[in-house]
Amino acid sequence: MGPRSLLYINLLIALFFFLPSVDAKEKTFTVVIDAGHGGKDPGARGTVINEKEINLSVALKLGRLIEDKNEDVRVIYTRKTDRFIELDERANIANRNKADLFISIHTNSVKRGSAAKGTETYTLGLARSDENLAVAMRENSAILLEDNYLQKYEGFDPNSSESYIIFEFMQNKHMEQSISLASEIQKSFVLVKRANRGVRQAGFLVLRKTSMPSVLIELGYISNQEEERFLKSADGQSKLAQAIYMAFNQYKRDFDRKRGALSGKNLPTTDVSSANQLNKNSNGKKLSQNPPPGSEEDIRRKHNEVAQSKQTTSRQPKLSQQTVQSTSSNRVNTDTKGKVIYKIQILTSDKKLPANSKLFKGYKNVSFYKEKGLYKYTYGETTDFDSIRKMRRVVAKDFKDAFIVAFKDGVKVKY
C-alpha cells in the first residue's frame, strides 16, 4: 500500500470521527430529573402499584422527550433504575453537575376513604396549611431509611412540625423562576384533564440544598382508585410526561430569551397544536387563567389586587395587572417615553433589602420593582438590546441567574 493510499485512509478515519462532532449541538442547558423514592423506599403504597414505580416511569418518559426534542439540553437522572438514593444526594447530583433546573417527581397519597385527587406542584418554602405540611412530612420521612440521618440532617425530625420552622428563614433566590415553572406545569396538567390543585409551598428536604430553580411535582393521588388506574397506565404516564415536557419547553424558551440568546423577533416557533391546546379545553373554549379557588396562587393574586387598588390615586390611572411598582430610578424619563427600556434582573426577595445589602455584591445603583408580592432587583438600564445583552454577560459572573427584563412607560412588557 502506497503513501497516497495511507493518507487517504487516514483522512477518511479523521472525517469519520470529526463530522459527528460538527453536527452535534453544544449542550448548554442541564436539567436533572429526580424520580422520587426507589429501592427499599416504596413511597406511597397503592392497591396495585407503588409510588416509586410511577415516579420512575414518568421521569424516564420525560427525559426521553427532552433528549429527543432539545439538542442543546443535557438530561441527568438521579436514578434510572429501582434503587435507593438519599435525599441530600439527589440535590448533590444537581449541584455537582451545575444544573440549570431540578425537577423532582412524586405521587401523592392520603388516608383511605378520602376523595382527594388532582395534581399540585411545590416550590421550597414554609408550608402555609396543614395539608401542605402533611405532604412534606410524608416525602421527608424517606430520610428515616438513611444511615445517621440525625447527624446528616442536623437533628431534623420529619414528623415534628417544629422542625419545619427552618424553612421560614430560608431565602430562595430562585423563587421567581421556580414559581414560574410550577405555574406552567399546572397549566399543562389541565391540558391532559387532570384536576388542578395549584402551585404550593412546603419544606421539602430534597429541594433545600439545590442551587438552581427547583420544583417538586405530585402527579396525583395513588390513594384514589380512579387516579391510581390512570397513574399505573402507560397512557396516563405518557400524558403526564408530555404535560411536564410542554411546561419545560416554555420555561426553556423564556430562559434563552431572558439571557439574550434570542431576540423577540427570532424566538423559535412553538408547537402550534400544543400551544393552542394549552389555552383551550376540549370544547375549544379558552381556559381561565385564574388559579384554583382557595389555592395559594389564588390567595396571592387576590392580595396583590387589593394592594394594587389601594395604591391607585386620582392622578394615576388604574394600571393593568402586569404593571409594577418601581423605585424612582425605574420611573420613565421623558426622553425614553414610548421606548422599551431593558434592565438586568439580578435577584428576587420576599422582603425589601437595604441599599447596602451584601446580597448586591457591591453593585451600586440597584433598583427594584414589586410584582406579585415579591421585590425584584435590577441593575443597568438602556434602550439598546445588544448593550444590555453584553452587560448581562458581565453581570452573570457575579449573578449566575441574572436575566433581562423590559419596561415600556413604567409597565413590564415582553420583548
C-alpha positions as a printed Julia matrix, in Angstrom:
415×3 Matrix{Float64}:
   0.0    0.0    0.0
   1.49   3.31  -1.13
   1.83   6.61   0.82
  -1.15   8.11  -1.03
  -3.4    5.21  -0.03
  -2.37   5.53   3.6
  -3.0    9.27   3.52
  -6.46   8.69   2.0
  -7.37   6.13   4.68
  -6.17   8.44   7.46
  -8.3   11.25   6.07
 -11.36   9.01   5.99
 -10.77   7.96   9.62
 -10.35  11.58  10.69
 -13.56  12.61   8.93
 -15.42   9.66  10.46
 -14.64  10.86  13.98
 -14.81  14.6   13.29
 -18.04  15.04  11.34
 -20.44  13.8   14.06
 -18.96  16.33  16.46
 -19.61  19.09  13.93
 -23.3   18.12  13.64
 -23.8   17.73  17.39
 -25.09  20.83  19.12
 -23.32  22.0   22.25
 -25.13  21.09  25.47
 -25.67  24.48  27.1
 -28.56  23.67  29.46
 -28.67  20.92  32.09
 -31.84  19.55  33.69
 -31.79  16.98  36.5
 -34.87  14.75  36.68
 -35.41  13.14  40.07
 -37.69  10.1   40.34
 -38.76  10.17  43.99
 -38.19   7.21  46.34
 -36.86   3.87  45.0
 -35.25   0.65  46.21
 -36.09  -0.06  49.86
 -38.26   3.08  49.89
 -41.52   2.32  48.02
 -43.05   5.72  48.71
 -46.83   5.77  48.93
 -48.41   2.35  48.51
 -51.35   1.8   46.19
 -53.57  -1.25  45.86
 -51.85  -2.42  42.65
 -48.72  -0.27  42.31
 -46.29   1.68  44.5
 -45.3    5.31  44.1
 -41.66   4.61  43.24
 -42.66   2.75  40.04
 -44.9    5.56  38.8
 -42.3    8.21  39.54
 -39.55   6.37  37.67
 -41.66   5.62  34.61
 -42.81   9.25  34.21
 -39.26  10.54  34.86
 -37.78   8.34  32.12
 -40.52   9.27  29.66
 -40.0   12.96  30.4
 -36.24  12.63  29.94
 -36.63  10.93  26.58
 -38.96  13.68  25.35
 -36.46  16.36  26.33
 -33.5   14.5   24.81
 -35.32  13.8   21.55
 -36.52  17.38  21.01
 -33.78  19.55  22.54
 -30.28  19.04  21.14
 -28.77  21.66  23.43
 -30.11  20.12  26.66
 -28.24  17.59  28.8
 -30.55  15.34  30.84
 -29.29  13.79  34.07
 -31.31  11.36  36.2
 -30.86  10.87  39.93
 -31.88   7.28  39.29
 -32.77   5.27  36.18
 -33.47   2.02  37.99
 -35.2    0.85  41.16
 -32.58   1.89  43.69
 -32.48   3.92  46.88
 -30.93   7.4   46.7
 -30.58   9.56  49.82
 -32.4   12.89  49.74
 -29.34  15.11  50.11
 -27.52  13.11  47.41
 -30.29  13.91  44.95
 -29.62  17.63  45.48
 -25.85  16.98  45.37
 -26.18  15.36  41.93
 -27.81  18.54  40.62
 -25.25  20.8   42.27
 -22.23  18.79  41.1
 -23.46  18.94  37.51
 -24.18  22.68  37.75
 -27.76  22.02  36.66
 -29.96  24.84  35.4
 -33.13  23.12  36.58
 -34.18  20.41  39.05
 -37.49  18.53  38.67
 -38.48  16.04  41.39
 -41.38  13.73  40.52
 -43.65  12.22  43.17
 -47.12  10.75  43.7
 -49.47  11.89  46.45
 -51.48   9.92  49.0
 -53.89  10.43  51.88
 -55.77   8.13  54.22
 -58.06   5.64  52.55
 -61.63   6.81  52.17
 -60.68  10.33  51.12
 -61.85  11.51  47.7
 -58.8   13.78  47.24
 -57.49  13.88  43.67
 -55.55  16.1   41.32
 -52.06  17.44  40.64
 -50.05  20.05  42.52
 -46.55  21.45  42.09
 -44.47  22.67  45.02
 -41.66  25.15  45.43
 -39.5   25.44  48.53
 -40.94  27.44  51.4
 -42.79  27.33  54.69
 -45.99  25.28  54.47
 -48.94  27.6   54.98
 -51.52  24.89  55.58
 -51.71  21.61  57.47
 -52.35  19.85  54.18
 -49.1   21.12  52.62
 -47.19  20.26  55.79
 -48.56  16.71  55.72
 -47.29  16.25  52.14
 -43.81  17.49  53.11
 -43.74  15.23  56.18
 -44.6   12.18  54.1
 -41.96  12.9   51.45
 -39.29  13.84  54.01
 -39.86  10.66  56.02
 -37.65   8.91  53.47
 -34.63  10.09  55.5
 -35.63   7.64  58.26
 -34.32   4.89  55.96
 -30.89   6.55  55.75
 -27.93   5.78  58.0
 -27.03   8.51  60.51
 -29.88  10.71  59.33
 -29.94  12.7   62.58
 -26.33  13.8   62.11
 -26.66  14.28  58.36
 -29.78  16.44  58.61
 -28.7   18.2   61.8
 -31.36  16.7   64.06
 -34.23  17.32  61.63
 -37.29  15.25  62.58
 -39.56  14.83  59.52
 -42.53  14.01  61.76
 -42.24  17.07  64.01
 -43.87  20.31  62.85
 -41.32  22.25  64.93
 -38.5   21.12  62.65
 -40.11  22.87  59.69
 -39.68  26.35  61.15
 -36.23  26.44  59.49
 -37.9   26.92  56.12
 -39.39  30.24  57.24
 -35.97  31.86  57.29
 -34.6   30.36  54.09
 -34.01  32.88  51.28
 -34.63  31.17  47.96
 -33.06  33.35  45.26
 -34.63  31.12  42.61
 -38.15  31.62  43.93
 -39.45  33.5   40.9
 -38.15  31.01  38.33
 -39.37  28.06  40.4
 -42.87  29.51  40.72
 -42.89  30.32  37.01
 -42.11  26.71  36.06
 -44.56  25.35  38.63
 -47.32  27.52  37.16
 -46.57  26.29  33.63
 -46.66  22.67  34.83
 -50.08  23.12  36.42
 -51.42  24.78  33.25
 -50.16  21.83  31.21
 -51.79  19.31  33.55
 -55.13  20.93  32.77
 -54.49  20.01  29.14
 -54.49  16.29  30.0
 -57.66  16.78  32.05
 -56.13  16.43  35.5
 -57.69  18.29  38.42
 -55.59  21.4   39.15
 -54.78  21.85  42.84
 -52.45  24.76  42.15
 -48.91  25.87  42.97
 -47.97  25.42  46.64
 -45.06  25.82  49.04
 -43.7   23.44  51.65
 -40.43  22.44  53.3
 -39.0   19.59  51.21
 -35.51  18.44  52.13
 -34.83  17.34  48.55
 -35.24  20.97  47.41
 -33.48  22.59  50.36
 -29.89  22.32  49.12
 -30.4   22.71  45.39
 -28.64  25.77  43.96
 -30.94  26.25  40.95
 -34.67  26.69  40.22
 -36.37  23.57  41.59
 -39.86  22.11  41.8
 -41.46  19.02  43.29
 -44.43  17.61  41.36
 -47.22  15.48  42.84
 -48.69  13.65  39.84
 -51.92  12.59  41.53
 -53.32  10.57  44.43
 -52.43   6.89  44.47
 -54.93   6.57  47.33
 -57.74   7.42  44.88
 -58.63   4.25  42.92
 -59.61   6.16  39.78
 -56.36   8.14  39.79
 -54.31   5.06  40.65
 -55.6    3.36  37.48
 -54.59   6.42  35.45
 -51.18   6.69  37.13
 -50.49   2.99  36.54
 -51.44   3.03  32.86
 -48.84   3.6   30.15
 -51.19   6.11  28.53
 -51.62   8.04  31.77
 -47.88   8.14  32.42
 -47.21   9.32  28.87
 -49.78  12.11  29.17
 -48.27  13.31  32.43
 -44.75  13.25  30.97
 -45.94  15.15  27.89
 -47.59  17.8   30.08
 -44.41  18.33  32.1
 -42.39  18.47  28.88
 -44.61  21.22  27.45
 -44.06  23.26  30.61
 -40.3   22.61  30.43
 -40.25  23.7   26.8
 -41.94  27.0   27.64
 -39.55  27.55  30.56
 -36.54  26.84  28.33
 -37.7   29.33  25.67
 -38.1   32.0   28.35
 -34.69  31.06  29.78
 -33.0   31.57  26.41
 -34.82  34.82  25.72
 -34.05  36.38  29.11
 -30.38  35.61  28.76
 -30.2   37.4   25.45
 -29.65  34.22  23.47
 -32.67  35.15  21.38
 -34.31  38.43  20.44
 -38.05  38.76  20.46
 -38.12  38.64  16.67
 -36.2   35.4   16.47
 -37.93  33.28  19.07
 -38.38  29.67  17.94
 -41.89  28.82  16.88
 -43.69  26.68  19.4
 -45.67  23.56  18.59
 -48.87  25.27  17.37
 -51.25  22.47  18.33
 -49.72  22.17  21.8
 -49.77  25.94  22.34
 -53.39  26.18  21.28
 -54.42  23.27  23.46
 -52.61  24.77  26.41
 -55.01  27.7   26.34
 -58.18  25.87  25.29
 -60.22  22.99  26.63
 -61.64  20.09  24.65
 -64.61  22.23  23.57
 -62.33  24.86  22.04
 -63.1   27.4   24.75
 -60.31  29.42  26.3
 -59.25  28.19  29.7
 -59.43  30.52  32.67
 -56.04  31.91  33.63
 -57.11  32.23  37.26
 -55.63  29.68  39.69
 -57.91  27.23  41.57
 -60.08  28.98  44.2
 -58.52  28.76  47.65
 -55.07  27.79  46.39
 -52.01  29.75  47.48
 -51.8   31.27  43.98
 -55.4   32.46  44.28
 -54.8   33.97  47.72
 -51.62  35.73  46.49
 -53.44  37.07  43.41
 -56.31  38.49  45.45
 -53.87  40.04  47.94
 -51.98  41.72  45.12
 -55.17  43.03  43.55
 -56.26  44.58  46.85
 -52.81  46.12  47.4
 -52.75  47.46  43.86
 -56.18  49.08  44.16
 -55.14  50.85  47.38
 -52.14  52.4   45.61
 -54.22  53.75  42.74
 -54.8   57.51  43.07
 -56.89  60.04  41.17
 -53.74  61.36  39.46
 -52.56  57.88  38.49
 -54.96  55.87  36.29
 -55.54  52.23  37.19
 -52.9   50.07  35.51
 -53.09  46.59  34.09
 -52.23  43.53  36.18
 -48.72  43.47  34.68
 -47.97  46.98  35.94
 -45.22  47.01  38.55
 -44.38  49.26  41.47
 -40.98  50.87  40.94
 -38.33  52.86  42.69
 -37.63  56.37  41.44
 -34.73  55.18  39.29
 -37.08  52.84  37.46
 -39.6   55.55  36.54
 -39.71  56.57  32.93
 -37.84  59.7   31.88
 -39.39  61.98  29.28
 -36.65  61.16  26.75
 -37.47  57.42  26.94
 -41.25  57.78  26.76
 -42.71  55.23  24.38
 -39.41  53.31  24.18
 -38.62  49.84  25.55
 -36.11  50.03  28.41
 -34.02  46.92  29.15
 -32.65  46.05  32.6
 -30.92  43.08  34.2
 -32.77  41.34  37.0
 -30.22  40.03  39.47
 -32.24  38.64  42.36
 -35.67  38.28  43.96
 -36.63  38.63  47.61
 -39.84  38.43  49.6
 -38.52  41.31  51.75
 -37.26  44.8   50.9
 -33.47  44.88  51.09
 -31.36  47.85  52.28
 -29.33  49.71  49.64
 -26.07  48.4   51.14
 -27.22  44.78  51.32
 -24.44  42.2   50.95
 -26.7   40.35  48.52
 -25.94  43.05  45.93
 -22.25  42.01  45.99
 -21.02  45.6   45.88
 -23.14  46.69  42.92
 -24.33  50.31  43.17
 -27.47  51.97  41.78
 -29.5   48.8   42.15
 -33.22  49.41  41.61
 -36.25  47.28  42.31
 -39.8   46.79  41.16
 -42.51  44.95  43.05
 -44.57  42.25  41.39
 -46.81  39.51  42.8
 -45.75  40.43  46.33
 -42.04  39.99  45.57
 -39.21  42.54  45.4
 -37.3   42.11  42.15
 -33.94  43.87  41.96
 -32.41  45.14  38.7
 -29.11  46.61  37.55
 -28.41  48.72  34.47
 -30.78  50.49  32.12
 -30.66  51.02  28.35
 -32.87  51.12  25.29
 -30.31  49.14  23.27
 -30.85  45.36  23.39
 -27.32  44.49  22.24
 -25.85  46.65  25.02
 -27.94  45.03  27.74
 -27.1   41.59  26.4
 -23.36  42.34  26.67
 -23.88  43.8   30.15
 -25.74  40.68  31.27
 -22.79  38.51  30.33
 -20.58  40.61  32.63
 -23.12  40.69  35.48
 -23.65  36.91  35.19
 -20.13  36.39  36.56
 -21.48  37.59  39.93
 -25.15  36.69  39.49
 -25.31  33.37  37.63
 -29.07  33.53  37.11
 -29.28  37.18  36.01
 -31.64  37.75  33.1
 -33.05  40.59  31.0
 -36.39  42.28  31.7
 -38.09  45.05  29.71
 -40.32  48.01  30.57
 -42.27  50.48  28.48
 -43.68  53.64  30.07
 -43.26  52.06  33.52
 -45.04  48.82  32.6
 -43.24  45.49  32.38
 -43.55  44.09  28.87
 -42.47  41.06  26.89
 -39.83  41.58  24.23
